[in-house]
mmCIF file with all atom_site columns, C-alpha atoms in Angstrom:
data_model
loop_
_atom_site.group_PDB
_atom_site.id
_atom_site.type_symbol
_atom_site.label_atom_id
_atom_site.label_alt_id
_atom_site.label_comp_id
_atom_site.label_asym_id
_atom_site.label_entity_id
_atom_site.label_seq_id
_atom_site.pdbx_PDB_ins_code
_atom_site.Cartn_x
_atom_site.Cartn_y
_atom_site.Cartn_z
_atom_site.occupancy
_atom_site.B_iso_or_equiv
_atom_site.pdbx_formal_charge
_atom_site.auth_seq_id
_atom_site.auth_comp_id
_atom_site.auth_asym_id
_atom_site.auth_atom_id
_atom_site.pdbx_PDB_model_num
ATOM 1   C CA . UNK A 1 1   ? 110.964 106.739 158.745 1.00 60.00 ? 160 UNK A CA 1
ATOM 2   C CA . UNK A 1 2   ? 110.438 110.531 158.524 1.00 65.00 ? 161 UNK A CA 1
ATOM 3   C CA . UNK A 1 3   ? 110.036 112.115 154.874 1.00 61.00 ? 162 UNK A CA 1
ATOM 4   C CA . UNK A 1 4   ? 113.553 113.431 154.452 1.00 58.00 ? 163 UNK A CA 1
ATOM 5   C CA . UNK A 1 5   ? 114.888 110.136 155.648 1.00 57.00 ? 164 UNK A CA 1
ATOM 6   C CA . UNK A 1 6   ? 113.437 108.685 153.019 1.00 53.00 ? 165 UNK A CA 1
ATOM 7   C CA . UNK A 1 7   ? 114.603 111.457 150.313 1.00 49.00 ? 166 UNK A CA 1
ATOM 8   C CA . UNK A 1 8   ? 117.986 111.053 151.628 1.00 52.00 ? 167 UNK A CA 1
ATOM 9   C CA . UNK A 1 9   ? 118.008 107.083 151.110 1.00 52.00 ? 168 UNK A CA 1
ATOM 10  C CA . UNK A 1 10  ? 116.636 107.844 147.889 1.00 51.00 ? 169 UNK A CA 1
ATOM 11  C CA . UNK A 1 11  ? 119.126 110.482 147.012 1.00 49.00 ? 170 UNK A CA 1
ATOM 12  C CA . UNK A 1 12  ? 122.374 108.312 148.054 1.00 46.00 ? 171 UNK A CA 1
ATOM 13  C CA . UNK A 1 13  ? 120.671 104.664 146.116 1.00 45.00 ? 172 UNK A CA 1
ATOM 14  C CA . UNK A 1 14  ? 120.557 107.001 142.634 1.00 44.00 ? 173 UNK A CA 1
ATOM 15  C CA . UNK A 1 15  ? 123.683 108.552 143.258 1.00 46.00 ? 174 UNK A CA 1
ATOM 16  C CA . UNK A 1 16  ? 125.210 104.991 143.584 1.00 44.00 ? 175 UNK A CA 1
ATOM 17  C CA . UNK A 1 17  ? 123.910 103.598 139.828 1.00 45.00 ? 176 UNK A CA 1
ATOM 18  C CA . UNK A 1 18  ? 126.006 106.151 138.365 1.00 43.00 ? 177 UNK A CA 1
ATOM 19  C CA . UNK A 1 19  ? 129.147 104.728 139.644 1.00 40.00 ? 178 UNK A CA 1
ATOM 20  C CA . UNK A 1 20  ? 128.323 101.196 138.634 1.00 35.00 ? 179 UNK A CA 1
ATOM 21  C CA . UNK A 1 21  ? 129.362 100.333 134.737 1.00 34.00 ? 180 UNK A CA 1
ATOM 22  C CA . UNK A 1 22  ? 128.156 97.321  132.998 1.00 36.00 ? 181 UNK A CA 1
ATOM 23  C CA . UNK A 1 23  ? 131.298 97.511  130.477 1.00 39.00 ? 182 UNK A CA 1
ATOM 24  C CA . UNK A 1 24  ? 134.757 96.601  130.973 1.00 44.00 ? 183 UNK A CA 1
ATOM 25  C CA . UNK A 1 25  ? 137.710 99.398  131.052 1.00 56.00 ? 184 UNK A CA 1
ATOM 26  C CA . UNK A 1 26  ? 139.723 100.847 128.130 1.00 71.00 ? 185 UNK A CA 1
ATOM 27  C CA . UNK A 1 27  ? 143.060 100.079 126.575 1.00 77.00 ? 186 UNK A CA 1
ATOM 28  C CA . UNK A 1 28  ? 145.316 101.340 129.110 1.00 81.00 ? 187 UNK A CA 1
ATOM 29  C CA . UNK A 1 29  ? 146.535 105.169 128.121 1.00 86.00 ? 188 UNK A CA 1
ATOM 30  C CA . UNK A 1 30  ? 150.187 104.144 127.069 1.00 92.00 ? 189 UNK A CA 1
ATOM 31  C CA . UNK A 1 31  ? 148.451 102.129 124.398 1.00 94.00 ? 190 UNK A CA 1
ATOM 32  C CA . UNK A 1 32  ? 148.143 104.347 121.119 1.00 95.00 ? 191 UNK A CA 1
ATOM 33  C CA . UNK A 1 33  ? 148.864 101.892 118.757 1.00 97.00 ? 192 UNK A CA 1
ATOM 34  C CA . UNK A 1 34  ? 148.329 98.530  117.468 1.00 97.00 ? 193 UNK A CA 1
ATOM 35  C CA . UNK A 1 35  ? 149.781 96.363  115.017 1.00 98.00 ? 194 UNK A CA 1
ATOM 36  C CA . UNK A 1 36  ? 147.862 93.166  113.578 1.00 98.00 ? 195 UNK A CA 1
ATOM 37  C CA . UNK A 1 37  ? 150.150 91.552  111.114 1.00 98.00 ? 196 UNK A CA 1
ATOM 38  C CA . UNK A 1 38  ? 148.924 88.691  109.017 1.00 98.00 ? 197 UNK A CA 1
ATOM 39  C CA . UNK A 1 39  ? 146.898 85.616  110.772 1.00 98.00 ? 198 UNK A CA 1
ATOM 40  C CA . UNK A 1 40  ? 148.599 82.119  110.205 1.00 98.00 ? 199 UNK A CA 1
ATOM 41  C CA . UNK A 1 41  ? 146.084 79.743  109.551 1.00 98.00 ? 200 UNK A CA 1
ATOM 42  C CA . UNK A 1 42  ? 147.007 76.101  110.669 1.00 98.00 ? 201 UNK A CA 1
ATOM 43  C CA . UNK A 1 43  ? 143.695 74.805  110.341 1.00 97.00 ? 202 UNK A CA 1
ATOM 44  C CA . UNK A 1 44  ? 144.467 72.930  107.437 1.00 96.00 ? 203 UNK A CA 1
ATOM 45  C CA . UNK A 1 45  ? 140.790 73.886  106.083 1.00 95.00 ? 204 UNK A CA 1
ATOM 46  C CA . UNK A 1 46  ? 142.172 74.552  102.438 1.00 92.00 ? 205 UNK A CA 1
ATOM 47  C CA . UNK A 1 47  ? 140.168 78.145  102.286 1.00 93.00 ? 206 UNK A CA 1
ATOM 48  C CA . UNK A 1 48  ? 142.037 80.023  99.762  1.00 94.00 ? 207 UNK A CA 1
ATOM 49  C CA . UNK A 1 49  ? 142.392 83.679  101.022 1.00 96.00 ? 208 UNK A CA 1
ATOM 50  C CA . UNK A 1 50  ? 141.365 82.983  104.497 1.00 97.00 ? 209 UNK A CA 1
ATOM 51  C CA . UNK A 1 51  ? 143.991 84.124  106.133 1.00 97.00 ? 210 UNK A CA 1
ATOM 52  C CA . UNK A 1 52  ? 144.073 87.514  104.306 1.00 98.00 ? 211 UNK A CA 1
ATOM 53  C CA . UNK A 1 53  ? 140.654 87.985  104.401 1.00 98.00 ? 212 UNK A CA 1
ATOM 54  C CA . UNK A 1 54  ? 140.176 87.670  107.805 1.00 98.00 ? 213 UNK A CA 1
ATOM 55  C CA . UNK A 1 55  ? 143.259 89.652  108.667 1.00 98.00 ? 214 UNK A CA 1
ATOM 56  C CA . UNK A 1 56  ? 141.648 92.402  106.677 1.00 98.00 ? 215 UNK A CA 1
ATOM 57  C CA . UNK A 1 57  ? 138.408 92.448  108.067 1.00 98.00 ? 216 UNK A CA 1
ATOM 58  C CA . UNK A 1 58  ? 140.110 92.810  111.640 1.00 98.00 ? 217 UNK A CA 1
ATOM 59  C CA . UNK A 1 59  ? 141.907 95.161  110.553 1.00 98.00 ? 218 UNK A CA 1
ATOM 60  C CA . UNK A 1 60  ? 138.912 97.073  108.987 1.00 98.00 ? 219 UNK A CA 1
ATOM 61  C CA . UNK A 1 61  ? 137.419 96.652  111.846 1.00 97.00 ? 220 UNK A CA 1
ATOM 62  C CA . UNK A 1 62  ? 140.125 98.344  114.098 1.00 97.00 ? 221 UNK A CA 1
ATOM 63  C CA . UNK A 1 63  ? 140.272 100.887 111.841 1.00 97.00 ? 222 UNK A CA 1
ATOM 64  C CA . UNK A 1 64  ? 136.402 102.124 112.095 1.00 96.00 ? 223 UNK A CA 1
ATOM 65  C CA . UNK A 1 65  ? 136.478 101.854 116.067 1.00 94.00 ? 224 UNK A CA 1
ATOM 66  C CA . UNK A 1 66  ? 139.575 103.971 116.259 1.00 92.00 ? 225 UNK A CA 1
ATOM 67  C CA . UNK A 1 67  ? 140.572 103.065 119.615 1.00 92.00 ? 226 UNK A CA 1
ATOM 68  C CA . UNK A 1 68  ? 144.367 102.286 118.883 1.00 95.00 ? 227 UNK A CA 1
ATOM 69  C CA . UNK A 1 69  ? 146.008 103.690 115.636 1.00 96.00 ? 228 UNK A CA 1
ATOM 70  C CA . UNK A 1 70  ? 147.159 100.809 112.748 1.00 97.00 ? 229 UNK A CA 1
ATOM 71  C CA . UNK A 1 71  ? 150.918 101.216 112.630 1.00 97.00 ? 230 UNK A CA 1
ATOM 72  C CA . UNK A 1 72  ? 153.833 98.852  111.460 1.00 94.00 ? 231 UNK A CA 1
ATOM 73  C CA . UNK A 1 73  ? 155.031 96.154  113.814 1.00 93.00 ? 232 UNK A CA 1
ATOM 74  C CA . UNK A 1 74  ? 158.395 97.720  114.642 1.00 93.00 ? 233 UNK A CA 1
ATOM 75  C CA . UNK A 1 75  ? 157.001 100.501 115.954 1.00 95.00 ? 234 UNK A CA 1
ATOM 76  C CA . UNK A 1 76  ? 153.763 99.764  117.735 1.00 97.00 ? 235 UNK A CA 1
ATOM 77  C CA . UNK A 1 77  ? 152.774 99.838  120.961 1.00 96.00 ? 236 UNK A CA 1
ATOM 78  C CA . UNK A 1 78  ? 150.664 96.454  120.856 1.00 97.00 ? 237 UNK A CA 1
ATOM 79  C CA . UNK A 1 79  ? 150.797 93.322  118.870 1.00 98.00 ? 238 UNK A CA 1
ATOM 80  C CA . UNK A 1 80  ? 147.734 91.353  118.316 1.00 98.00 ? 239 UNK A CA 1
ATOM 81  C CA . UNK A 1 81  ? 148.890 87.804  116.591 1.00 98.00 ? 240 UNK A CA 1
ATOM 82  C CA . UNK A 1 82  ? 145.754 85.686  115.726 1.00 98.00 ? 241 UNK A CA 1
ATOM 83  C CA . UNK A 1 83  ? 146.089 82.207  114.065 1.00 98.00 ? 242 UNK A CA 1
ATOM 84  C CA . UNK A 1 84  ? 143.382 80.046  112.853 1.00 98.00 ? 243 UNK A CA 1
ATOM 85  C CA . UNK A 1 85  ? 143.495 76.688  114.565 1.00 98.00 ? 244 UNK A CA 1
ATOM 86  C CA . UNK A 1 86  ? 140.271 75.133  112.553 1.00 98.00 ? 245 UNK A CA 1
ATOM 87  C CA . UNK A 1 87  ? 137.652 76.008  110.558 1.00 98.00 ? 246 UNK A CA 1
ATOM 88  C CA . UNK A 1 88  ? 134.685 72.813  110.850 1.00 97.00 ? 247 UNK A CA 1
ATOM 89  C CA . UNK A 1 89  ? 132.481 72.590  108.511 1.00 94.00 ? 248 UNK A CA 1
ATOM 90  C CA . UNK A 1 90  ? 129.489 70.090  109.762 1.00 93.00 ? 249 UNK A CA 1
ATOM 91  C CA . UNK A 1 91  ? 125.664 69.406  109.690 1.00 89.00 ? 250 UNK A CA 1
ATOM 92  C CA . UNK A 1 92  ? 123.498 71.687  111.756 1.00 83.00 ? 251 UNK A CA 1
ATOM 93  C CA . UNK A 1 93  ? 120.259 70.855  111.372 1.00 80.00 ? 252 UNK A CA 1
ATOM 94  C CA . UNK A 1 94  ? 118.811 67.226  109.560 1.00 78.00 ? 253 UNK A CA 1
ATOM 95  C CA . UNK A 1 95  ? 115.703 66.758  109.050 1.00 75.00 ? 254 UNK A CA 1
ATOM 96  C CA . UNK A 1 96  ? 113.501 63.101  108.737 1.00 76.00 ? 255 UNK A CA 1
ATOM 97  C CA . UNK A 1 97  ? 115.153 60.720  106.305 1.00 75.00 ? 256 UNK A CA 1
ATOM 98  C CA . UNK A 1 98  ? 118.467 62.118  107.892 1.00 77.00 ? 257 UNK A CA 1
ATOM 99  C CA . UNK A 1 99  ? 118.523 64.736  105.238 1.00 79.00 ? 258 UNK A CA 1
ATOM 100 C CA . UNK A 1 100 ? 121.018 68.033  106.320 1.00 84.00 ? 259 UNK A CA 1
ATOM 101 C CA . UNK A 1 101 ? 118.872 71.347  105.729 1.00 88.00 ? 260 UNK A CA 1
ATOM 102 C CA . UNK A 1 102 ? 121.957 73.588  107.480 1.00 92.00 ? 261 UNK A CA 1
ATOM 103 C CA . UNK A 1 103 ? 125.378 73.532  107.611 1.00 92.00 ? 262 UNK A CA 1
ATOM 104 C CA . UNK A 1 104 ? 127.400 75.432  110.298 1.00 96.00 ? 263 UNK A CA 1
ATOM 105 C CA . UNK A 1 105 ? 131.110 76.835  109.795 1.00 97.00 ? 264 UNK A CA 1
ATOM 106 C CA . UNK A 1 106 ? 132.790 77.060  112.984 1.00 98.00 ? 265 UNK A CA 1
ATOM 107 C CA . UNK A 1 107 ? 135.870 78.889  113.010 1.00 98.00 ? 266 UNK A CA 1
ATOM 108 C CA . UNK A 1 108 ? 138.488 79.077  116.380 1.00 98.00 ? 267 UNK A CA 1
ATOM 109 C CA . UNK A 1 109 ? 141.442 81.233  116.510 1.00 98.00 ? 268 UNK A CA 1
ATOM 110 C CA . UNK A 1 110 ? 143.881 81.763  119.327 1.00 98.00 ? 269 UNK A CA 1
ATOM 111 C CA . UNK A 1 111 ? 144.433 85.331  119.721 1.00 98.00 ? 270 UNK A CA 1
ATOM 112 C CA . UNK A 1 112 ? 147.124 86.906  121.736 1.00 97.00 ? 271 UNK A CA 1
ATOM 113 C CA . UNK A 1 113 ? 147.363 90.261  122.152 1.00 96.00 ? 272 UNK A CA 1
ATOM 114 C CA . UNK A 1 114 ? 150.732 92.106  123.610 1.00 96.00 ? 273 UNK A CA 1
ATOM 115 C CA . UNK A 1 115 ? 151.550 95.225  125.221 1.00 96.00 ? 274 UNK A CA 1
ATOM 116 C CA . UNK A 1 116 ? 155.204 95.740  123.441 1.00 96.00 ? 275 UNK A CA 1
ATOM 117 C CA . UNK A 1 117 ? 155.996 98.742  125.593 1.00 94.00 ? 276 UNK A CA 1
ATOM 118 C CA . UNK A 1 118 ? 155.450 96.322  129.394 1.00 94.00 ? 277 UNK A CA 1
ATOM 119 C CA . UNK A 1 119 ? 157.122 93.336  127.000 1.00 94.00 ? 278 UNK A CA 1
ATOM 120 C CA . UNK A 1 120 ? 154.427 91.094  128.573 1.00 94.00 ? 279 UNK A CA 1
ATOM 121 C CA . UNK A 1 121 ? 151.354 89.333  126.851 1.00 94.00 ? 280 UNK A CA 1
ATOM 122 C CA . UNK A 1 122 ? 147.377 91.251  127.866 1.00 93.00 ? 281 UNK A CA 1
ATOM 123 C CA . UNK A 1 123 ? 145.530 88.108  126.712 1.00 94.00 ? 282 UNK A CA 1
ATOM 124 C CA . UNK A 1 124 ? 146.332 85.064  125.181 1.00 96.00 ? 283 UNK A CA 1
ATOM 125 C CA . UNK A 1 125 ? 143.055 83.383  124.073 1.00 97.00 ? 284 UNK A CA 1
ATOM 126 C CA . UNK A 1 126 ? 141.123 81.397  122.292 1.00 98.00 ? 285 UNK A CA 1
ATOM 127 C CA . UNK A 1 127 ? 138.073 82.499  120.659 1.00 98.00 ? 286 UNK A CA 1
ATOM 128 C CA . UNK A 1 128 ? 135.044 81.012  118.388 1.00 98.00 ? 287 UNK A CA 1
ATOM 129 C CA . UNK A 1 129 ? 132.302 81.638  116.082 1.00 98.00 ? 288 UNK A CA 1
ATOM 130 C CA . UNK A 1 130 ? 129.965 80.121  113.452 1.00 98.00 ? 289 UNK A CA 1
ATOM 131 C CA . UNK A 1 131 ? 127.972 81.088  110.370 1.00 97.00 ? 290 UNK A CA 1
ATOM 132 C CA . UNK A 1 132 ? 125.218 78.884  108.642 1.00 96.00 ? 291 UNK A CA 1
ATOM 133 C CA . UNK A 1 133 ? 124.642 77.681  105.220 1.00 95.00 ? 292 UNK A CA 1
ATOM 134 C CA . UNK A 1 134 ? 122.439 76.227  103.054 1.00 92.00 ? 293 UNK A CA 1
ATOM 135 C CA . UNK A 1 135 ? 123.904 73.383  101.232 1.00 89.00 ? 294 UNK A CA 1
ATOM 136 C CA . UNK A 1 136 ? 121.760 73.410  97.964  1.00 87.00 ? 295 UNK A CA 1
ATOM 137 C CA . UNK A 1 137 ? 122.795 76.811  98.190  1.00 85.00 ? 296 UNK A CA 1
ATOM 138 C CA . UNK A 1 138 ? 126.285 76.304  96.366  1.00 89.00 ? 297 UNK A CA 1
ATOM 139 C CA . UNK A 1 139 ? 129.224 77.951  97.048  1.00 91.00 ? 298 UNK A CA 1
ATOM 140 C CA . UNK A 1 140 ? 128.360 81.704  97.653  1.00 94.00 ? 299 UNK A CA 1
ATOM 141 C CA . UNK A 1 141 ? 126.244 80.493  100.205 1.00 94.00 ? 300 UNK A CA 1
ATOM 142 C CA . UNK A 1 142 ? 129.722 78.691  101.904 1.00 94.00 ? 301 UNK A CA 1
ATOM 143 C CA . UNK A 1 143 ? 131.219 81.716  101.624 1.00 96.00 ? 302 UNK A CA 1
ATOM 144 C CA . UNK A 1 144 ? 128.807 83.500  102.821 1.00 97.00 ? 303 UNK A CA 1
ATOM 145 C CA . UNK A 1 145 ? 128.605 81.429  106.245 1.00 97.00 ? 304 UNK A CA 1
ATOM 146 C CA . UNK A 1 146 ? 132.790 81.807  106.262 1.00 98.00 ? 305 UNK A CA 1
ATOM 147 C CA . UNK A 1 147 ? 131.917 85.749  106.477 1.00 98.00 ? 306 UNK A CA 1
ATOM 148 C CA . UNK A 1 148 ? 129.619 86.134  108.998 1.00 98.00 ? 307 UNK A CA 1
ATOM 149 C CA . UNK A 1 149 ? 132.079 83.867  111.144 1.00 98.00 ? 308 UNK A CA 1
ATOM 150 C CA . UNK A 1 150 ? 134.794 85.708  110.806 1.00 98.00 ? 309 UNK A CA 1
ATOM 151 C CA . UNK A 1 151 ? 132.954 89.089  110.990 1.00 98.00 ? 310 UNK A CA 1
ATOM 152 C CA . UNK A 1 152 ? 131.518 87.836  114.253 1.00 98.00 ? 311 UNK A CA 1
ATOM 153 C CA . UNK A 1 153 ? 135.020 87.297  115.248 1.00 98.00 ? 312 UNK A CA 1
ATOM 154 C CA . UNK A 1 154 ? 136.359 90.283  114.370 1.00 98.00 ? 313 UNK A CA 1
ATOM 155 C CA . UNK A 1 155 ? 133.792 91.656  116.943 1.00 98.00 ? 314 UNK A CA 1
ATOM 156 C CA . UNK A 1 156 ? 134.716 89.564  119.442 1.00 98.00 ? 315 UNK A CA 1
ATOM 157 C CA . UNK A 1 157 ? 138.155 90.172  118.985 1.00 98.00 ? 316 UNK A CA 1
ATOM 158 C CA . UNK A 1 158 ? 137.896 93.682  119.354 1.00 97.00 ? 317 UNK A CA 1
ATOM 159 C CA . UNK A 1 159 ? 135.793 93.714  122.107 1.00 96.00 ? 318 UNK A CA 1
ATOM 160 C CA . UNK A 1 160 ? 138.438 91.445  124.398 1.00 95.00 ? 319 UNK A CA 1
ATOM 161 C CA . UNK A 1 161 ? 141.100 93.509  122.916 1.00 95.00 ? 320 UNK A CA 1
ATOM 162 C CA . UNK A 1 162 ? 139.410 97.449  123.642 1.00 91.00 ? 321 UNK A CA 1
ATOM 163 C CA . UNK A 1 163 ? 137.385 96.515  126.536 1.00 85.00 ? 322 UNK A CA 1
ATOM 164 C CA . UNK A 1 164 ? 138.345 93.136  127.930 1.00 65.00 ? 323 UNK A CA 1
ATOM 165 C CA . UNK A 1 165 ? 140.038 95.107  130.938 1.00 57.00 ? 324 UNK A CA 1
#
């Protein structure tokens, strides 16, 4: 193999890598807007504010990535409908004498996420997450595992909903 063989081989394998991604597409360009009204929550889990909460956070968390623009339901180009199906609240680690040193939250929602103006549905899914607690650790440290569940939800909903294409 002569020298400019090899620069040419070279030359056309680092021209490929730059048309490879490792992330999904975009919301499709006739998507500008989203609305997210308020989760239902049929878990049955008793959390007072859940449902609100969470359904802020998600929205929060649309609002700082800025991909589609918040609007009101009748209007919107999208609907994302999430509803909390349970919320499990369970041992995670025990130790000898069968003594629980963690507890683990595990919430699951079914998400489905519409494209209003092609009246059809872009996912309809259902996604999961956990936080960890302490159990001597009272109840700010319940709530505490509750947030970082539904914060790592509200990732992972955004993620399937912005990039999931």
């Amino acid at each position: 193999m002569t020298n400019t063989t090899k620069y040419i081989t070279i030359f056309f394998l680092l021209s490929l890598i730059g048309c490879y991604s490792f992330t999904g597409g975009s919301v499709p360009s006739h998507l500008k807007t989203i609305s997210i009204p308020i989760f239902d929550d049929r878990s049955g889990f008793g959390e007072p504010g859940l449902r609100e909460n969470f359904t802020n956070r998600t929205i929060e968390r649309f609002r700082k990535d800025n991909s589609l623009e918040l609007t009101d339901e009748r209007t919107s180009d999208s609907i994302l409908e999430c509803t909390i199906i349970t919320v499990r609240d369970e041992p995670s680690v025990v130790e000898a004498g069968e003594a629980v040193s963690k507890r683990k939250i595990t919430i699951t929602i079914k998400a489905v996420f519409q494209d209003m103006k092609m009246k059809r549905a872009i996912f309809d899914k259902q996604l999961s997450n956990w936080g960890e607690y302490e159990p001597g650790g009272g109840y700010e440290q319940r709530q505490s595992a509750i947030n970082n569940a539904i914060e790592k939800l509200t990732e992972d909903i955004l993620l399937e909903t912005v990039s999931g294409w």
